[in-house]
Coordinates of C-alpha atoms in Angstrom, one line a residue:
X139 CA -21.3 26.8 -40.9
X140 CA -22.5 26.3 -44.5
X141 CA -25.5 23.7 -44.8
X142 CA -28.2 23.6 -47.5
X143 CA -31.8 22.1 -47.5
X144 CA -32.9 21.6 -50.6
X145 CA -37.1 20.5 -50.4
X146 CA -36.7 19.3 -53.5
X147 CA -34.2 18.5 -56.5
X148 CA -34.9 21.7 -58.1
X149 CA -35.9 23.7 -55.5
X150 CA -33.9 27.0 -54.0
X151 CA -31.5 26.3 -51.3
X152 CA -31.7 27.4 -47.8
X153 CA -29.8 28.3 -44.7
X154 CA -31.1 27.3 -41.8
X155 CA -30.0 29.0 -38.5
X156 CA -27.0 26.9 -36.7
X157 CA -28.0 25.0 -33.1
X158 CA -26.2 24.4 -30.4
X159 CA -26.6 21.2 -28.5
X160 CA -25.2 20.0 -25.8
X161 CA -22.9 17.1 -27.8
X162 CA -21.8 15.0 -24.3
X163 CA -18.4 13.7 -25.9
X164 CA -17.9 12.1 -29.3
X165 CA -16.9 13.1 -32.8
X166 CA -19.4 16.2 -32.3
X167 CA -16.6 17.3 -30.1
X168 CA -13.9 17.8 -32.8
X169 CA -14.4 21.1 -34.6
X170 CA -15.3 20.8 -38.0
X171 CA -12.2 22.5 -39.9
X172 CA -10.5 19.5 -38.1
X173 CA -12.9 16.8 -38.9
X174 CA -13.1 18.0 -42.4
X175 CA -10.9 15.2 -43.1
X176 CA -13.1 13.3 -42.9
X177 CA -16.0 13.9 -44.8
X178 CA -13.9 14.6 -47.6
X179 CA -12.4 11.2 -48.1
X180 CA -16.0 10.6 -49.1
X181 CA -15.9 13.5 -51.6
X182 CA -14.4 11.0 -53.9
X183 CA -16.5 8.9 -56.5
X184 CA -14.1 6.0 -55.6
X185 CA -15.4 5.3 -52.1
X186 CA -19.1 5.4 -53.3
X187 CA -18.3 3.1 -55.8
X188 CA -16.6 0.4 -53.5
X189 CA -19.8 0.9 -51.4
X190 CA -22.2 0.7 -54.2
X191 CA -20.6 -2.3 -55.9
X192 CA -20.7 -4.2 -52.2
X193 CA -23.8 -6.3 -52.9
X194 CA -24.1 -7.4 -49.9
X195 CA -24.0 -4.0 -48.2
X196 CA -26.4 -2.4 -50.6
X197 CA -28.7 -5.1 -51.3
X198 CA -29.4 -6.4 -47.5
X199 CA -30.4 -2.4 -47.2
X200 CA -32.6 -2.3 -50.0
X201 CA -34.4 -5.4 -49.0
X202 CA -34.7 -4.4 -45.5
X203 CA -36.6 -1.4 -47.0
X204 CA -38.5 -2.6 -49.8
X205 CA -39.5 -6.1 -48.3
X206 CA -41.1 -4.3 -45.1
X207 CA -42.3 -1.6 -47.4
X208 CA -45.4 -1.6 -45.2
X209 CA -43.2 0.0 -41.8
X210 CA -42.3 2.5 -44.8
X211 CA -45.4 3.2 -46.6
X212 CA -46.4 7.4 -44.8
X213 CA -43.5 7.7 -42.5
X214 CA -40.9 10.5 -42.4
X215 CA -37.7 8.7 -42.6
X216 CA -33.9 10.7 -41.8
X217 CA -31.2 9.1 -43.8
X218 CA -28.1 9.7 -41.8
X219 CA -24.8 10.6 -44.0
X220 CA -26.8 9.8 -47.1
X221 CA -23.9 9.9 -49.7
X222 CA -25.5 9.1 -52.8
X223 CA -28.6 8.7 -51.5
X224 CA -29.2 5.1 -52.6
X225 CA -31.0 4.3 -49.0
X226 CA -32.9 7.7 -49.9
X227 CA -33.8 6.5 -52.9
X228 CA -34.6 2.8 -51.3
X229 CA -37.8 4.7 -48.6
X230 CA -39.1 7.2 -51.6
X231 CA -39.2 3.6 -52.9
X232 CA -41.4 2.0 -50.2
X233 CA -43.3 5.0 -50.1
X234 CA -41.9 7.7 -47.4
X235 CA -44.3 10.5 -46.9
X236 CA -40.7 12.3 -46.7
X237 CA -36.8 11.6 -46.6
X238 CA -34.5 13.7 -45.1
X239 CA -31.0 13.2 -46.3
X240 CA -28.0 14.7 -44.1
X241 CA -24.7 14.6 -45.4
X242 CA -21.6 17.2 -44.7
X243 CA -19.3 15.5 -47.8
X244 CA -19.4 17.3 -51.1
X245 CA -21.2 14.0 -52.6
X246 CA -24.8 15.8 -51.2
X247 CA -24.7 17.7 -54.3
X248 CA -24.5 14.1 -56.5
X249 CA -27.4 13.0 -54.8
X250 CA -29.5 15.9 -55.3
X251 CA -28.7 15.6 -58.8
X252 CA -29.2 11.7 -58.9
X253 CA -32.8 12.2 -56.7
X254 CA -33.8 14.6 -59.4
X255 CA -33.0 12.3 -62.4
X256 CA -35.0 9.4 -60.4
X257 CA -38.2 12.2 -60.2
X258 CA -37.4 11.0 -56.1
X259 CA -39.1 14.4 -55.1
X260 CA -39.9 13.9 -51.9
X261 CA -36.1 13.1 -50.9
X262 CA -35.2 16.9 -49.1
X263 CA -31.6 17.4 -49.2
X264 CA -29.2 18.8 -45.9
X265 CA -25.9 19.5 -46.0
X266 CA -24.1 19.7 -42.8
X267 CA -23.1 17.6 -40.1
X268 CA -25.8 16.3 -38.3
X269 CA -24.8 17.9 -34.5
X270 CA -24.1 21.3 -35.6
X271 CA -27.6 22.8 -37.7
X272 CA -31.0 22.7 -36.9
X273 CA -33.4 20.5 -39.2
X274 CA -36.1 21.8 -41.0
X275 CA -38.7 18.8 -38.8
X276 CA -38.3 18.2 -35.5
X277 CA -39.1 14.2 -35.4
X278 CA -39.1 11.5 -37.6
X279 CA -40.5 8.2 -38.0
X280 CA -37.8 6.0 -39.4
X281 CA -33.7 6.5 -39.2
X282 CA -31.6 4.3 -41.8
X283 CA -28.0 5.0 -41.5
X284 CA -25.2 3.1 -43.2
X285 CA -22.6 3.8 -40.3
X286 CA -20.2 0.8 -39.7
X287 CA -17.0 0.9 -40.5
X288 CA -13.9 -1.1 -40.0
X289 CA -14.5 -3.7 -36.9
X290 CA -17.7 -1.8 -36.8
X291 CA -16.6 1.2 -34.8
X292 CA -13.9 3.0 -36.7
X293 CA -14.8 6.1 -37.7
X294 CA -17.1 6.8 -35.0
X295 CA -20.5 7.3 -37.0
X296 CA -22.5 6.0 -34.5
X297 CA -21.8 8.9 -32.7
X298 CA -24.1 10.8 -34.9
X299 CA -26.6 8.3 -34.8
X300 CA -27.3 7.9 -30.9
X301 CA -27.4 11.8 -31.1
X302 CA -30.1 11.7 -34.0
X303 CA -32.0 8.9 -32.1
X304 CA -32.2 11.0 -28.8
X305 CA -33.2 14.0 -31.0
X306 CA -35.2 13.4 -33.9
X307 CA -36.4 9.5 -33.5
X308 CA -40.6 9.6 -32.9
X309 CA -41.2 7.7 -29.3
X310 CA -41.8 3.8 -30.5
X311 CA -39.5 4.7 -34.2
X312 CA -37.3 2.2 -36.2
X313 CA -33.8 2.2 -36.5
X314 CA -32.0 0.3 -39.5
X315 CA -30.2 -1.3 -38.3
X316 CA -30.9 -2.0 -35.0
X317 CA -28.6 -4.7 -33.8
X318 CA -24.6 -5.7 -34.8
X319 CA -22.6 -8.0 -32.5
X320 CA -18.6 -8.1 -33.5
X321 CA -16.9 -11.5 -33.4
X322 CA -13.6 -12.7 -33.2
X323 CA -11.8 -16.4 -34.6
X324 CA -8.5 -17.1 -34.1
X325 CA -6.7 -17.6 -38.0
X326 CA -3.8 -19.0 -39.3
X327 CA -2.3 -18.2 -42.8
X328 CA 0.9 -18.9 -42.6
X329 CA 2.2 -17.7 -46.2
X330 CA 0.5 -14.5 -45.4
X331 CA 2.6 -14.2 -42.1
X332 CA 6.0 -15.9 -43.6
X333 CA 4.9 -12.5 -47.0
X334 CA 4.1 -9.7 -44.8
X335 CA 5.2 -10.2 -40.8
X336 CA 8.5 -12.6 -41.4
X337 CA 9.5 -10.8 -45.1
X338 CA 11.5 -7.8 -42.9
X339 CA 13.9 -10.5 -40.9
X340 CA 15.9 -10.6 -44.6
X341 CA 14.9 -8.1 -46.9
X342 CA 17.6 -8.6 -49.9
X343 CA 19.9 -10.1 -47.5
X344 CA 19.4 -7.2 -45.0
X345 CA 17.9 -7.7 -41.3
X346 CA 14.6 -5.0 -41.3
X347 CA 13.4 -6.9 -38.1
X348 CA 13.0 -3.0 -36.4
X349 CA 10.3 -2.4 -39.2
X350 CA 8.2 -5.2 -37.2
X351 CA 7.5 -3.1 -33.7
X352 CA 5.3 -0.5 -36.3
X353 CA 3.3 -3.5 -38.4
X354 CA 2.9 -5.6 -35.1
X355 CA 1.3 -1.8 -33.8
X356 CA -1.3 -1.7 -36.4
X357 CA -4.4 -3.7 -36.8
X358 CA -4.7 -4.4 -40.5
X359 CA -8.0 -4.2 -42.6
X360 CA -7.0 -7.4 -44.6
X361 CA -10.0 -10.4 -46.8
X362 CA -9.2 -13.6 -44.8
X363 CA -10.3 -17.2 -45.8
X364 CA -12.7 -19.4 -44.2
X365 CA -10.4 -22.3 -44.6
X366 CA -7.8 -20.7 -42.3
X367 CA -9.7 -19.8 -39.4
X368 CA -8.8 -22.3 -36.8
X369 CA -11.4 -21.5 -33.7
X370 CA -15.0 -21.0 -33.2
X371 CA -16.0 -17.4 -32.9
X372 CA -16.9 -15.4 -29.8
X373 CA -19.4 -12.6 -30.1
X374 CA -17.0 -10.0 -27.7
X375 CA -19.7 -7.1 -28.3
X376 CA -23.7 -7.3 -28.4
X377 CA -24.5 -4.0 -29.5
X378 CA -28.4 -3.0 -29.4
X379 CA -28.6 0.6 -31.0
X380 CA -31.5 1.6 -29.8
X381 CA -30.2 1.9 -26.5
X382 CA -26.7 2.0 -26.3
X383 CA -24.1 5.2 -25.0
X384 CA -21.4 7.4 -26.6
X385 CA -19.3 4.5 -24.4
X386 CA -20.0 1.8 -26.5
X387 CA -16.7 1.4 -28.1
X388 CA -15.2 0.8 -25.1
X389 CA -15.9 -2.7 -23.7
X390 CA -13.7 -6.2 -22.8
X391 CA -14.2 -9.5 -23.4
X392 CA -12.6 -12.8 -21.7
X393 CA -12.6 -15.1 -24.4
X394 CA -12.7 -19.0 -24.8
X395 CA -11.5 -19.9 -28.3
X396 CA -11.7 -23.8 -29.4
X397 CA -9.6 -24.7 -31.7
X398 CA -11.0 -26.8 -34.4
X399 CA -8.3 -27.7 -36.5
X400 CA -4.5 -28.4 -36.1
X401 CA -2.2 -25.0 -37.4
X402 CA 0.0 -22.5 -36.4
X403 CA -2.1 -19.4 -35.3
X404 CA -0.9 -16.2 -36.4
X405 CA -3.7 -13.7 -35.4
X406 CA -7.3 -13.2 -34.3
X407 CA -9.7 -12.1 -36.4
X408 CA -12.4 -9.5 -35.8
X409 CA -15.7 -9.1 -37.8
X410 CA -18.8 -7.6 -37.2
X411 CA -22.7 -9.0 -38.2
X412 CA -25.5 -6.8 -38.4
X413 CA -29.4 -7.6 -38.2
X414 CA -32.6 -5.6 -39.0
X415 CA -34.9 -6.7 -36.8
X416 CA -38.1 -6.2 -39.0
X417 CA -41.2 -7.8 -39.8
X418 CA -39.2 -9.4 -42.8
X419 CA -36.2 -10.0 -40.7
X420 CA -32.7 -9.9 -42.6
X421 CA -28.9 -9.5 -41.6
X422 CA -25.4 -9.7 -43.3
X423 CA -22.5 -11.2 -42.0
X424 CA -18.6 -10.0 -42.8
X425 CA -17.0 -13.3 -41.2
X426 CA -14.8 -15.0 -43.2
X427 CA -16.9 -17.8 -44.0
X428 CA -19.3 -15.2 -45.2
X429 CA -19.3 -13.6 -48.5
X430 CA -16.6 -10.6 -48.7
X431 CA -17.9 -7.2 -48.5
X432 CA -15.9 -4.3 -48.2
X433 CA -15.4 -4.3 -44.6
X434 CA -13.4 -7.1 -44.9
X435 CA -11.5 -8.2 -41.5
X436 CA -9.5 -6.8 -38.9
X437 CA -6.5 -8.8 -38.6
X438 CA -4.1 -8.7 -35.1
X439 CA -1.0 -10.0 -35.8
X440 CA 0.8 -12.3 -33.3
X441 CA 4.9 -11.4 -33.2
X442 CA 4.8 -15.3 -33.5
X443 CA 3.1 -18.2 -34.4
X444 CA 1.8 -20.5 -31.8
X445 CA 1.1 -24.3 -32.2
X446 CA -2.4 -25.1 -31.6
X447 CA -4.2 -28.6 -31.8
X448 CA -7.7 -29.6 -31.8
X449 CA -9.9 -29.5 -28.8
X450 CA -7.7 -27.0 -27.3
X451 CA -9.2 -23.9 -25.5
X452 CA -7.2 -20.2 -26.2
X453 CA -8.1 -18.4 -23.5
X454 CA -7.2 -14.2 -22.8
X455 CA -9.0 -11.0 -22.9
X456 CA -9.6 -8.8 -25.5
X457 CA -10.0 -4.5 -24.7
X458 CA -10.9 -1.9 -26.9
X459 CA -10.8 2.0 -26.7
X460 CA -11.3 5.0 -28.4
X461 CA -8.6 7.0 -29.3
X462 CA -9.0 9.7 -27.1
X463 CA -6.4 11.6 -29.1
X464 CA -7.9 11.0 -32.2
X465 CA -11.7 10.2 -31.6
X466 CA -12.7 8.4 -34.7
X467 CA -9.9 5.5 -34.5
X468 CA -9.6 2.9 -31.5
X469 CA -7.1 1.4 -29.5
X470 CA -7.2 -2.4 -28.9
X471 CA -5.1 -4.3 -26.3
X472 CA -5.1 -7.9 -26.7
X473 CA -3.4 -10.2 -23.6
X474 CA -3.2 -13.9 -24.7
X475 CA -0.1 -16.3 -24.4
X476 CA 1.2 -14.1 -21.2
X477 CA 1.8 -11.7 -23.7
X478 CA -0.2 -8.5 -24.4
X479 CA -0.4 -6.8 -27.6
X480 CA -1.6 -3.1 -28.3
X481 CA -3.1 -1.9 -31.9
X482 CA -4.0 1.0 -33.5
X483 CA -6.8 0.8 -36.1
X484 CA -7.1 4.3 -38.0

């Protein structure tokens, strides 16, 4: 296992001795020449400028840092799957004593270069992924991780997070964030539905209908509007981080949505919200009504449209799963109408 901890941006790496932890289950599970993958797709500048150019995202982080500069100001801080190292940068900022940044992806060696350009010296560099070496302290004060993915879950970061909070986290420590509920609205853009889900029933003149079975399988990572989202939300999942299990992808929800405006609904939305619970408290949102980040929603498509009017209640059940074939993705299974629909989001 190559890893490197680099004290600071100019300093001569190191290679600290592997560990072996008991992982429980979870991504740690998946050998690394397998979960390469991975970590490379975040190789690429590309991804860290999507990141980087979400405002929302990266500002909500830096103010939850630099507006409670005072939780900040002395503390050894671990920067989970650091990237770039912007959140690195953020706690050097607000005046960390130390930051430890862990990353496996070949974008570490960016940051080292960035954190040395910035004169951020007290930002120590580790390569590796976080369950498999041995770090160079054995608690710190503060974790910030930027972990959420798609509908929150995908990718299974948080994985690596519950295993650095049981680990590494000082009794009475911070976690940012601490807190993200996910949410779903029922929507209704029709044009969307007539473009993508009705456009294979006469393609050129030919019937596609059997490409539907494989859309209708997927759950799409699409931007939808406020103004067609025709129910209240449900919060489905109340996540606390501090606390929660390698289990926590797996929950059901028996939902009440009331529908608010006359359509034709054509899916049910997911989003996630996300709160730091801090002196100077402060939270982003990727609903719909919010502003778009690049999260964006998780669309599950109907195979119809349903009439819906005002004052109605939709009622059903909504169940999600890890993959257990593929441990970073989920499974949802959504039963509604006296129907039930299955999704794979990876």
């Amino acid at each position: 296992k190559r890893m490197m901890v680099k004290d600071e941006p100019s300093a001569t790496s190191e290679t600290p001795k592997s560990v072996k932890k008991v992982h429980e289950n979870g991504v740690a599970s998946i050998s690394l020449d397998n979960d390469e993958g991975y970590f490379e797709t975040y190789s690429h500048f590309s991804i860290h400028h999507a990141m980087l150019s979400d405002k929302v995202r990266t500002e909500t982080y830096r103010d939850a840092i630099l507006n409670n500069s005072s939780s900040f100001t002395g503390k050894d801080v671990l920067d989970l799957g650091c990237g770039t190292g912007i959140l690195s940068l953020f706690a050097s900022q607000a005046g960390a004593k130390n930051v430890f940044a862990v990353d496996q992806s070949e974008i570490i060696y960016n940051a080292m270069e960035i954190a040395q350009v910035n004169k951020a010296d007290n930002i120590k560099f580790i390569k590796g992924r976080m369950e498999d070496v041995e770090m160079p302290f054995k608690k710190v004060d503060i974790i910030i991780s930027e972990w959420m993915g798609y509908f929150l879950f995908f990718e299974g970061m948080l994985d690596s997070l519950i295993y650095s909070r049981k680990n590494y986290l000082n009794e009475g420590g911070l976690l940012l964030p601490n807190r993200c509920t996910i949410s779903i609205v029922g929507y209704g853009n029709q044009e969307r539905y007539a473009n993508f889900i009705k456009f294979f029933e006469s393609v050129y003149g030919y019937n596609m209908k059997c490409m539907l079975k494989d859309i209708l399988r997927e759950a799409h990572v699409e931007t939808c509007d406020d103004a067609y989202v025709l129910t209240k939300p449900n919060v489905i999942c109340n996540l606390d981080i501090m606390t929660c299990e390698l289990n926590y992808s797996n929950f059901s929800y028996d939902f009440n949505l009331e529908v608010i405006k006359d359509s034709k609904l054509t899916s049910i939305v997911g989003y996630f919200d996300t709160f730091f619970d801090l002196p100077a408290e402060i939270s982003f949102s990727t609903s719909p009504a919010a502003t778009p980040t690049h999260w964006r929603q998780a669309v599950f498509y109907l195979d119809e449209p349903v009439d819906v009017k005002i004052g109605e209640v939709i009622t059903g059940k909504f169940i999600c799963q890890r993959d257990q074939k593929d441990l970073r993705s989920l499974k949802v299974e959504l039963r509604i109408f006296d129907k039930t629909f299955k999704y794979d989001l990876n």
